[in-house]
Amino acid sequence: MTLALDPAAQDLLFREAQTANTFTDEPVTDEQVQAVYDLVKFAPTAFNQSPLRLTLVRSTEARERLVAHAMGANGPKTLAAPLTVILSADVDFHEKLPHLFPAAPGIKDTYFAERSVREVAGIQNATLQAGYFILGIRAAGLAAGPMTGFDFDALDKEFFGDGKQKSFLVINVGKPGEGAFFPRAPRLEFQDAATTV
Amino acid sequence: MTLALDPAAQDLLFREAQTANTFTDEPVTDEQVQAVYDLVKFAPTAFNQSPLRLTLVRSTEARERLVAHAMGANGPKTLAAPLTVILSADVDFHEKLPHLFPAAPGIKDTYFAERSVREVAGIQNATLQAGYFILGIRAAGLAAGPMTGFDFDALDKEFFGDGKQKSFLVINVGKPGEGAFFPRAPRLEFQDAATTV
């Protein structure tokens, strides 16, 4: 079975790419992050709600506020990365729906009127976008180091005090450094992940 | 800013691909779905927990049980698609961690001992994998039609009566048919989605 995507692209995005745990000192520019965003922004979300927000942590002060809420090895790893991005869902994404979903602008005030509905939808769709974003980092020739080991409630208080964003993932970004990769762990076979009904 | 991923691959996965709402009759084979899976299985999840499970809905009887819980236009769209896949998170993914995460097999009985922890982690990581899977469908030269408009609690009862899987997304898969695509809706500009601190 041959895929339409050429083998070099398959390797770059999936087969040869791995989560990086160390990085070189080479900076990651805003232009690089924007190029990633401008590619992956086209991938789908429900009603095009596009709730993912990126917080690029660059200042020493912000980096220290971030790692204060890291678990285990994530603190030192993050301090040593050239760029760290906090991924969050905009719980008020509905305010942008008249622009983003012109086919049915009214859903802003009907289907998405309740914050509790938006929290669930926002986190789900921002997480889909996080998957696209990780692959986009690889598409830029960079390595991603996604981490869930942070106190996200504390991060929300620290960085999003107005309650309008819920963080859910932190990603270190850069060129892989020495010893960046752990050995590739096994994956589930198709037969163990898929069922036909 | 030039990405490492070649422009044809960028178009195939992101810029020219769109969510499809109609499909041709051309079948989607198990071999095609496996090729997609065998590519995207390498993308990362926390502790390699790999909680995504795929239920390929092929029989007429299963398709009818599925669309009984669809909202609005999702029912007819799904009945007309050559293949529909239910995406779910395996809440008991921890049982496979000694195989999938040999670096720390003990987390099965410590960090992931509680079902409530596994539900949150499982849904989050399976949703990341759903993002990879949607792009993988495109990598196979197929179109994806992801849908959140289903009663997922009802689907869980209907298809996963043992309580071990939580469904969260349904995807139609095939070659795009006539009038498959809506006009591309606007995306947020980088400046509206990203902040530097």
Short mmCIF file of C-alpha atoms in Angstrom, two decimals:
data_model
loop_
_atom_site.label_atom_id
_atom_site.label_comp_id
_atom_site.label_asym_id
_atom_site.label_seq_id
_atom_site.Cartn_x
_atom_site.Cartn_y
_atom_site.Cartn_z
CA MET A 1 0.00 0.00 0.00
CA THR A 2 1.62 3.25 -1.19
CA LEU A 3 0.62 6.57 0.35
CA ALA A 4 0.18 9.74 -1.71
CA LEU A 5 2.57 11.57 0.65
CA ASP A 6 6.12 11.08 -0.55
CA PRO A 7 8.40 8.90 1.62
CA ALA A 8 10.76 11.75 2.56
CA ALA A 9 7.81 13.69 4.00
CA GLN A 10 6.59 10.57 5.82
CA ASP A 11 10.01 10.23 7.42
CA LEU A 12 10.27 13.93 8.29
CA LEU A 13 6.87 14.08 10.01
CA PHE A 14 6.44 10.60 11.45
CA ARG A 15 8.98 7.82 11.01
CA GLU A 16 12.27 9.56 11.73
CA ALA A 17 10.98 12.37 13.94
CA GLN A 18 11.00 11.83 17.68
CA THR A 19 10.25 13.83 20.80
CA ALA A 20 13.41 15.79 21.70
CA ASN A 21 14.60 16.12 25.28
CA THR A 22 17.65 18.31 24.63
CA PHE A 23 18.24 21.11 22.13
CA THR A 24 21.11 23.08 20.62
CA ASP A 25 21.44 26.81 21.36
CA GLU A 26 20.25 27.76 17.88
CA PRO A 27 17.39 30.24 18.32
CA VAL A 28 13.86 29.61 17.06
CA THR A 29 12.56 32.82 15.50
CA ASP A 30 9.05 34.26 15.48
CA GLU A 31 9.18 33.87 11.69
CA GLN A 32 9.68 30.12 12.06
CA VAL A 33 6.77 29.78 14.48
CA GLN A 34 4.58 31.88 12.20
CA ALA A 35 5.48 29.69 9.21
CA VAL A 36 4.41 26.63 11.21
CA TYR A 37 1.18 28.34 12.25
CA ASP A 38 0.41 29.57 8.75
CA LEU A 39 0.64 26.00 7.52
CA VAL A 40 -1.29 24.16 10.22
CA LYS A 41 -4.03 26.76 10.64
CA PHE A 42 -5.76 25.19 7.64
CA ALA A 43 -6.36 21.82 9.31
CA PRO A 44 -9.93 21.35 10.52
CA THR A 45 -11.72 22.21 13.76
CA ALA A 46 -15.46 21.94 14.48
CA PHE A 47 -17.26 24.96 13.01
CA ASN A 48 -13.77 26.31 12.23
CA GLN A 49 -13.68 27.50 15.83
CA SER A 50 -9.84 27.51 15.83
CA PRO A 51 -9.53 27.85 19.61
CA LEU A 52 -5.78 27.14 19.90
CA ARG A 53 -3.71 29.98 21.30
CA LEU A 54 0.08 30.00 21.47
CA THR A 55 2.07 31.74 24.19
CA LEU A 56 5.72 32.01 23.17
CA VAL A 57 7.78 32.08 26.35
CA ARG A 58 10.91 34.12 25.62
CA SER A 59 11.80 36.34 28.57
CA THR A 60 13.82 34.95 31.47
CA GLU A 61 11.15 36.16 33.86
CA ALA A 62 8.31 34.36 32.03
CA ARG A 63 10.40 31.20 31.69
CA GLU A 64 10.95 31.15 35.44
CA ARG A 65 7.25 31.65 36.11
CA LEU A 66 6.56 28.72 33.78
CA VAL A 67 9.03 26.21 35.22
CA ALA A 68 7.83 26.96 38.75
CA HIS A 69 4.84 24.77 37.79
CA ALA A 70 6.75 21.99 35.98
CA MET A 71 6.92 18.42 37.23
CA GLY A 72 10.14 16.40 37.47
CA ALA A 73 12.59 16.72 34.60
CA ASN A 74 10.34 19.10 32.65
CA GLY A 75 11.72 22.09 34.56
CA PRO A 76 15.40 21.74 33.61
CA LYS A 77 14.50 20.59 30.07
CA THR A 78 12.38 23.69 29.59
CA LEU A 79 14.99 26.07 31.01
CA ALA A 80 17.51 24.74 28.47
CA ALA A 81 15.24 24.90 25.38
CA PRO A 82 15.64 27.78 22.90
CA LEU A 83 11.87 28.30 22.78
CA THR A 84 8.95 27.05 24.82
CA VAL A 85 5.32 27.45 23.79
CA ILE A 86 2.31 27.18 26.09
CA LEU A 87 -0.71 25.81 24.22
CA SER A 88 -4.11 26.90 25.49
CA ALA A 89 -7.73 26.92 24.41
CA ASP A 90 -9.51 30.26 24.13
CA VAL A 91 -12.72 29.66 26.06
CA ASP A 92 -14.17 32.75 24.41
CA PHE A 93 -13.50 31.49 20.89
CA HIS A 94 -17.19 32.05 20.11
CA GLU A 95 -16.59 35.80 19.88
CA LYS A 96 -14.62 35.19 16.68
CA LEU A 97 -17.17 32.83 15.08
CA PRO A 98 -18.98 35.50 13.03
CA HIS A 99 -15.62 35.97 11.25
CA LEU A 100 -14.46 32.34 11.30
CA PHE A 101 -17.74 30.62 10.46
CA PRO A 102 -19.73 33.01 8.27
CA ALA A 103 -22.05 30.16 7.19
CA ALA A 104 -23.77 30.25 10.60
CA PRO A 105 -22.63 33.24 12.64
CA GLY A 106 -25.61 32.79 14.98
CA ILE A 107 -24.10 29.78 16.74
CA LYS A 108 -22.06 32.27 18.77
CA ASP A 109 -25.21 33.09 20.75
CA THR A 110 -27.02 29.76 20.60
CA TYR A 111 -24.97 26.57 20.54
CA PHE A 112 -21.91 28.22 22.12
CA ALA A 113 -23.64 30.62 24.51
CA GLU A 114 -22.71 28.55 27.58
CA ARG A 115 -19.15 28.66 28.88
CA SER A 116 -19.32 25.00 29.95
CA VAL A 117 -20.04 23.95 26.34
CA ARG A 118 -17.20 26.14 25.08
CA GLU A 119 -14.73 24.73 27.59
CA VAL A 120 -15.30 21.17 26.37
CA ALA A 121 -15.37 22.09 22.67
CA GLY A 122 -12.46 24.51 23.02
CA ILE A 123 -10.17 22.01 24.75
CA GLN A 124 -11.11 19.24 22.30
CA ASN A 125 -10.53 21.33 19.20
CA ALA A 126 -7.41 23.05 20.53
CA THR A 127 -6.01 19.57 21.28
CA LEU A 128 -6.67 18.49 17.68
CA GLN A 129 -4.81 21.63 16.64
CA ALA A 130 -1.98 20.73 19.03
CA GLY A 131 -1.57 17.49 17.06
CA TYR A 132 -1.34 19.50 13.83
CA PHE A 133 1.07 21.96 15.47
CA ILE A 134 3.48 19.24 16.64
CA LEU A 135 3.64 17.90 13.08
CA GLY A 136 4.03 21.48 11.81
CA ILE A 137 7.09 21.98 14.02
CA ARG A 138 8.59 18.91 12.37
CA ALA A 139 7.58 20.26 8.95
CA ALA A 140 9.79 23.27 9.72
CA GLY A 141 12.78 21.00 10.27
CA LEU A 142 12.61 21.49 14.03
CA ALA A 143 12.04 19.05 16.86
CA ALA A 144 9.17 19.22 19.34
CA GLY A 145 9.24 18.22 22.98
CA PRO A 146 5.58 18.17 24.08
CA MET A 147 4.96 17.90 27.84
CA THR A 148 1.82 17.32 29.90
CA GLY A 149 3.68 17.34 33.22
CA PHE A 150 2.79 20.86 34.36
CA ASP A 151 0.24 22.15 36.86
CA PHE A 152 -2.06 23.65 34.26
CA ASP A 153 -4.47 25.22 36.75
CA ALA A 154 -1.50 27.08 38.22
CA LEU A 155 -0.32 28.08 34.72
CA ASP A 156 -3.76 29.48 33.98
CA LYS A 157 -3.60 31.65 37.10
CA GLU A 158 -0.02 32.68 36.29
CA PHE A 159 -0.46 33.54 32.61
CA PHE A 160 -4.21 33.79 31.94
CA GLY A 161 -5.56 35.53 34.99
CA ASP A 162 -8.69 36.71 33.19
CA GLY A 163 -9.94 33.11 32.99
CA LYS A 164 -10.36 33.23 29.23
CA GLN A 165 -7.73 30.64 28.34
CA LYS A 166 -7.17 27.10 29.56
CA SER A 167 -3.66 25.72 29.07
CA PHE A 168 -3.23 22.01 28.37
CA LEU A 169 0.20 21.37 26.81
CA VAL A 170 3.70 22.88 26.85
CA ILE A 171 6.09 22.27 23.95
CA ASN A 172 9.83 22.85 23.81
CA VAL A 173 10.99 23.67 20.28
CA GLY A 174 14.43 23.69 18.68
CA LYS A 175 17.10 21.73 16.89
CA PRO A 176 17.78 18.46 18.71
CA GLY A 177 20.88 18.52 20.91
CA GLU A 178 23.20 15.81 22.15
CA GLY A 179 21.33 12.76 23.46
CA ALA A 180 18.03 14.36 22.45
CA PHE A 181 16.20 11.12 21.76
CA PHE A 182 15.25 8.14 23.89
CA PRO A 183 15.14 4.80 22.07
CA ARG A 184 11.94 4.47 20.04
CA ALA A 185 9.35 2.64 22.16
CA PRO A 186 7.05 0.03 20.55
CA ARG A 187 3.74 1.06 19.01
CA LEU A 188 0.47 -0.86 19.05
CA GLU A 189 -0.15 -3.04 16.03
CA PHE A 190 -3.06 -2.05 13.81
CA GLN A 191 -4.89 -5.23 14.86
CA ASP A 192 -4.70 -4.12 18.51
CA ALA A 193 -5.92 -0.58 17.84
CA ALA A 194 -8.65 -1.21 15.23
CA THR A 195 -11.87 -3.21 15.15
CA THR A 196 -14.40 -3.67 12.34
CA VAL A 197 -18.13 -3.75 13.05
CA MET B 1 10.56 31.45 5.58
CA THR B 2 10.91 28.08 3.83
CA LEU B 3 9.73 24.91 5.55
CA ALA B 4 11.67 21.65 5.37
CA LEU B 5 8.50 19.87 4.20
CA ASP B 6 8.23 20.11 0.43
CA PRO B 7 5.47 22.33 -0.96
CA ALA B 8 3.54 19.45 -2.58
CA ALA B 9 3.28 17.74 0.81
CA GLN B 10 2.21 21.02 2.44
CA ASP B 11 -0.58 21.31 -0.12
CA LEU B 12 -1.64 17.67 0.22
CA LEU B 13 -1.89 17.78 4.01
CA PHE B 14 -2.90 21.36 4.73
CA ARG B 15 -3.38 23.99 2.05
CA GLU B 16 -5.39 22.14 -0.59
CA ALA B 17 -7.04 19.56 1.64
CA GLN B 18 -10.48 20.34 3.02
CA THR B 19 -13.12 18.58 5.05
CA ALA B 20 -15.27 16.54 2.62
CA ASN B 21 -19.04 16.40 2.93
CA THR B 22 -19.73 14.03 0.02
CA PHE B 23 -17.77 11.05 -1.32
CA THR B 24 -17.58 8.87 -4.41
CA ASP B 25 -18.56 5.18 -4.18
CA GLU B 26 -14.93 4.06 -4.35
CA PRO B 27 -14.34 1.75 -1.40
CA VAL B 28 -11.77 2.45 1.31
CA THR B 29 -9.97 -0.80 2.12
CA ASP B 30 -8.64 -2.09 5.42
CA GLU B 31 -5.19 -1.96 3.82
CA GLN B 32 -5.57 1.79 3.26
CA VAL B 33 -6.65 2.41 6.85
CA GLN B 34 -3.78 0.27 8.12
CA ALA B 35 -1.29 2.22 5.99
CA VAL B 36 -2.59 5.44 7.55
CA TYR B 37 -2.36 3.96 11.03
CA ASP B 38 1.12 2.54 10.47
CA LEU B 39 2.31 6.01 9.56
CA VAL B 40 0.64 8.11 12.25
CA LYS B 41 1.20 5.65 15.10
CA PHE B 42 4.73 7.09 15.43
CA ALA B 43 3.57 10.58 16.42
CA PRO B 44 3.86 11.29 20.14
CA THR B 45 1.55 10.71 23.10
CA ALA B 46 2.34 11.18 26.80
CA PHE B 47 4.27 8.15 28.08
CA ASN B 48 3.57 6.61 24.64
CA GLN B 49 0.16 5.66 26.03
CA SER B 50 -1.32 5.47 22.51
CA PRO B 51 -4.95 5.38 23.71
CA LEU B 52 -6.64 5.95 20.31
CA ARG B 53 -8.86 3.10 19.14
CA LEU B 54 -10.49 2.94 15.71
CA THR B 55 -13.84 1.30 15.05
CA LEU B 56 -14.34 0.78 11.32
CA VAL B 57 -18.08 0.85 10.65
CA ARG B 58 -18.69 -1.38 7.62
CA SER B 59 -21.87 -3.45 8.09
CA THR B 60 -25.25 -1.96 7.24
CA GLU B 61 -26.47 -2.89 10.69
CA ALA B 62 -23.61 -1.09 12.50
CA ARG B 63 -23.95 1.95 10.24
CA GLU B 64 -27.63 2.22 11.18
CA ARG B 65 -26.82 1.92 14.87
CA LEU B 66 -24.27 4.72 14.42
CA VAL B 67 -26.47 7.21 12.56
CA ALA B 68 -29.28 6.75 15.07
CA HIS B 69 -27.14 8.99 17.29
CA ALA B 70 -26.10 11.57 14.67
CA MET B 71 -27.18 15.21 14.76
CA GLY B 72 -28.53 17.10 11.76
CA ALA B 73 -26.88 16.49 8.42
CA ASN B 74 -24.31 14.09 9.90
CA GLY B 75 -26.73 11.15 9.56
CA PRO B 76 -27.28 11.29 5.77
CA LYS B 77 -23.62 12.25 5.16
CA THR B 78 -22.48 9.22 7.13
CA LEU B 79 -24.90 6.81 5.43
CA ALA B 80 -23.49 7.88 2.05
CA ALA B 81 -19.78 7.62 2.94
CA PRO B 82 -17.77 4.56 1.82
CA LEU B 83 -16.21 4.21 5.27
CA THR B 84 -16.91 5.72 8.66
CA VAL B 85 -14.55 5.40 11.62
CA ILE B 86 -15.48 5.96 15.26
CA LEU B 87 -12.53 7.32 17.24
CA SER B 88 -12.43 6.47 20.92
CA ALA B 89 -10.03 6.53 23.83
CA ASP B 90 -9.21 3.26 25.58
CA VAL B 91 -9.71 4.13 29.24
CA ASP B 92 -7.75 0.99 30.14
CA PHE B 93 -4.73 2.00 28.08
CA HIS B 94 -2.61 1.53 31.21
CA GLU B 95 -2.78 -2.25 30.82
CA LYS B 96 -0.57 -1.92 27.73
CA LEU B 97 2.00 0.43 29.31
CA PRO B 98 4.47 -2.28 30.36
CA HIS B 99 4.78 -3.02 26.62
CA LEU B 100 4.45 0.56 25.33
CA PHE B 101 6.56 2.37 27.92
CA PRO B 102 9.24 -0.08 29.05
CA ALA B 103 11.27 2.78 30.59
CA ALA B 104 8.79 2.98 33.50
CA PRO B 105 6.35 0.08 33.41
CA GLY B 106 5.37 0.79 37.03
CA ILE B 107 3.29 3.86 36.14
CA LYS B 108 0.52 1.42 35.19
CA ASP B 109 -0.12 0.86 38.90
CA THR B 110 0.87 4.24 40.30
CA TYR B 111 0.26 7.34 38.21
CA PHE B 112 -2.45 5.68 36.09
CA ALA B 113 -4.09 3.51 38.76
CA GLU B 114 -7.19 5.73 38.97
CA ARG B 115 -9.78 5.56 36.20
CA SER B 116 -10.53 9.29 36.53
CA VAL B 117 -6.88 10.14 35.73
CA ARG B 118 -6.92 7.75 32.76
CA GLU B 119 -10.13 9.23 31.36
CA VAL B 120 -8.64 12.72 31.20
CA ALA B 121 -5.24 11.56 29.89
CA GLY B 122 -6.81 9.05 27.50
CA ILE B 123 -9.17 11.56 25.90
CA GLN B 124 -6.43 14.20 25.65
CA ASN B 125 -3.90 11.90 24.04
CA ALA B 126 -6.41 10.14 21.78
CA THR B 127 -7.49 13.59 20.58
CA LEU B 128 -3.88 14.47 19.72
CA GLN B 129 -3.78 11.18 17.81
CA ALA B 130 -7.03 12.12 16.07
CA GLY B 131 -5.25 15.19 14.72
CA TYR B 132 -2.45 12.98 13.41
CA PHE B 133 -5.01 10.53 11.96
CA ILE B 134 -6.90 13.22 10.03
CA LEU B 135 -3.63 14.30 8.41
CA GLY B 136 -2.76 10.64 7.80
CA ILE B 137 -6.01 10.15 5.86
CA ARG B 138 -4.93 13.04 3.65
CA ALA B 139 -1.45 11.52 3.35
CA ALA B 140 -3.15 8.46 1.82
CA GLY B 141 -4.73 10.65 -0.88
CA LEU B 142 -8.15 10.40 0.76
CA ALA B 143 -10.43 13.05 2.22
CA ALA B 144 -11.59 13.16 5.84
CA GLY B 145 -14.94 14.39 7.11
CA PRO B 146 -14.53 14.66 10.90
CA MET B 147 -17.73 15.20 12.91
CA THR B 148 -18.37 16.06 16.55
CA GLY B 149 -22.16 16.15 16.11
CA PHE B 150 -23.02 12.77 17.61
CA ASP B 151 -24.39 11.75 21.00
CA PHE B 152 -21.15 10.18 22.21
CA ASP B 153 -22.57 8.87 25.49
CA ALA B 154 -25.17 6.99 23.43
CA LEU B 155 -22.45 5.72 21.07
CA ASP B 156 -20.48 4.42 24.04
CA LYS B 157 -23.49 2.45 25.23
CA GLU B 158 -24.20 1.22 21.70
CA PHE B 159 -20.68 0.16 20.74
CA PHE B 160 -18.60 0.01 23.94
CA GLY B 161 -20.98 -1.49 26.47
CA ASP B 162 -18.14 -2.63 28.72
CA GLY B 163 -17.32 1.00 29.59
CA LYS B 164 -13.69 0.64 28.52
CA GLN B 165 -13.80 3.08 25.59
CA LYS B 166 -15.00 6.65 25.33
CA SER B 167 -15.85 7.86 21.81
CA PHE B 168 -15.21 11.50 20.91
CA LEU B 169 -15.08 11.87 17.11
CA VAL B 170 -16.56 10.23 14.00
CA ILE B 171 -14.78 10.54 10.65
CA ASN B 172 -16.13 9.79 7.17
CA VAL B 173 -13.37 8.70 4.81
CA GLY B 174 -13.22 8.42 1.03
CA LYS B 175 -12.53 10.15 -2.25
CA PRO B 176 -14.34 13.51 -2.38
CA GLY B 177 -17.57 13.44 -4.38
CA GLU B 178 -19.50 16.13 -6.22
CA GLY B 179 -19.85 19.33 -4.19
CA ALA B 180 -17.69 17.82 -1.44
CA PHE B 181 -16.21 21.08 -0.23
CA PHE B 182 -17.67 24.23 1.27
CA PRO B 183 -15.80 27.45 0.47
CA ARG B 184 -12.69 27.77 2.62
CA ALA B 185 -13.54 29.85 5.71
CA PRO B 186 -11.05 32.45 7.02
CA ARG B 187 -8.40 31.46 9.53
CA LEU B 188 -7.09 33.53 12.44
CA GLU B 189 -3.97 35.52 11.69
CA PHE B 190 -0.83 34.53 13.59
CA GLN B 191 -0.95 37.84 15.45
CA ASP B 192 -4.43 36.97 16.76
CA ALA B 193 -3.49 33.46 17.86
CA ALA B 194 -0.01 34.01 19.31
CA THR B 195 1.41 36.16 22.13
CA THR B 196 4.98 36.53 23.34
CA VAL B 197 5.79 36.83 27.04
#
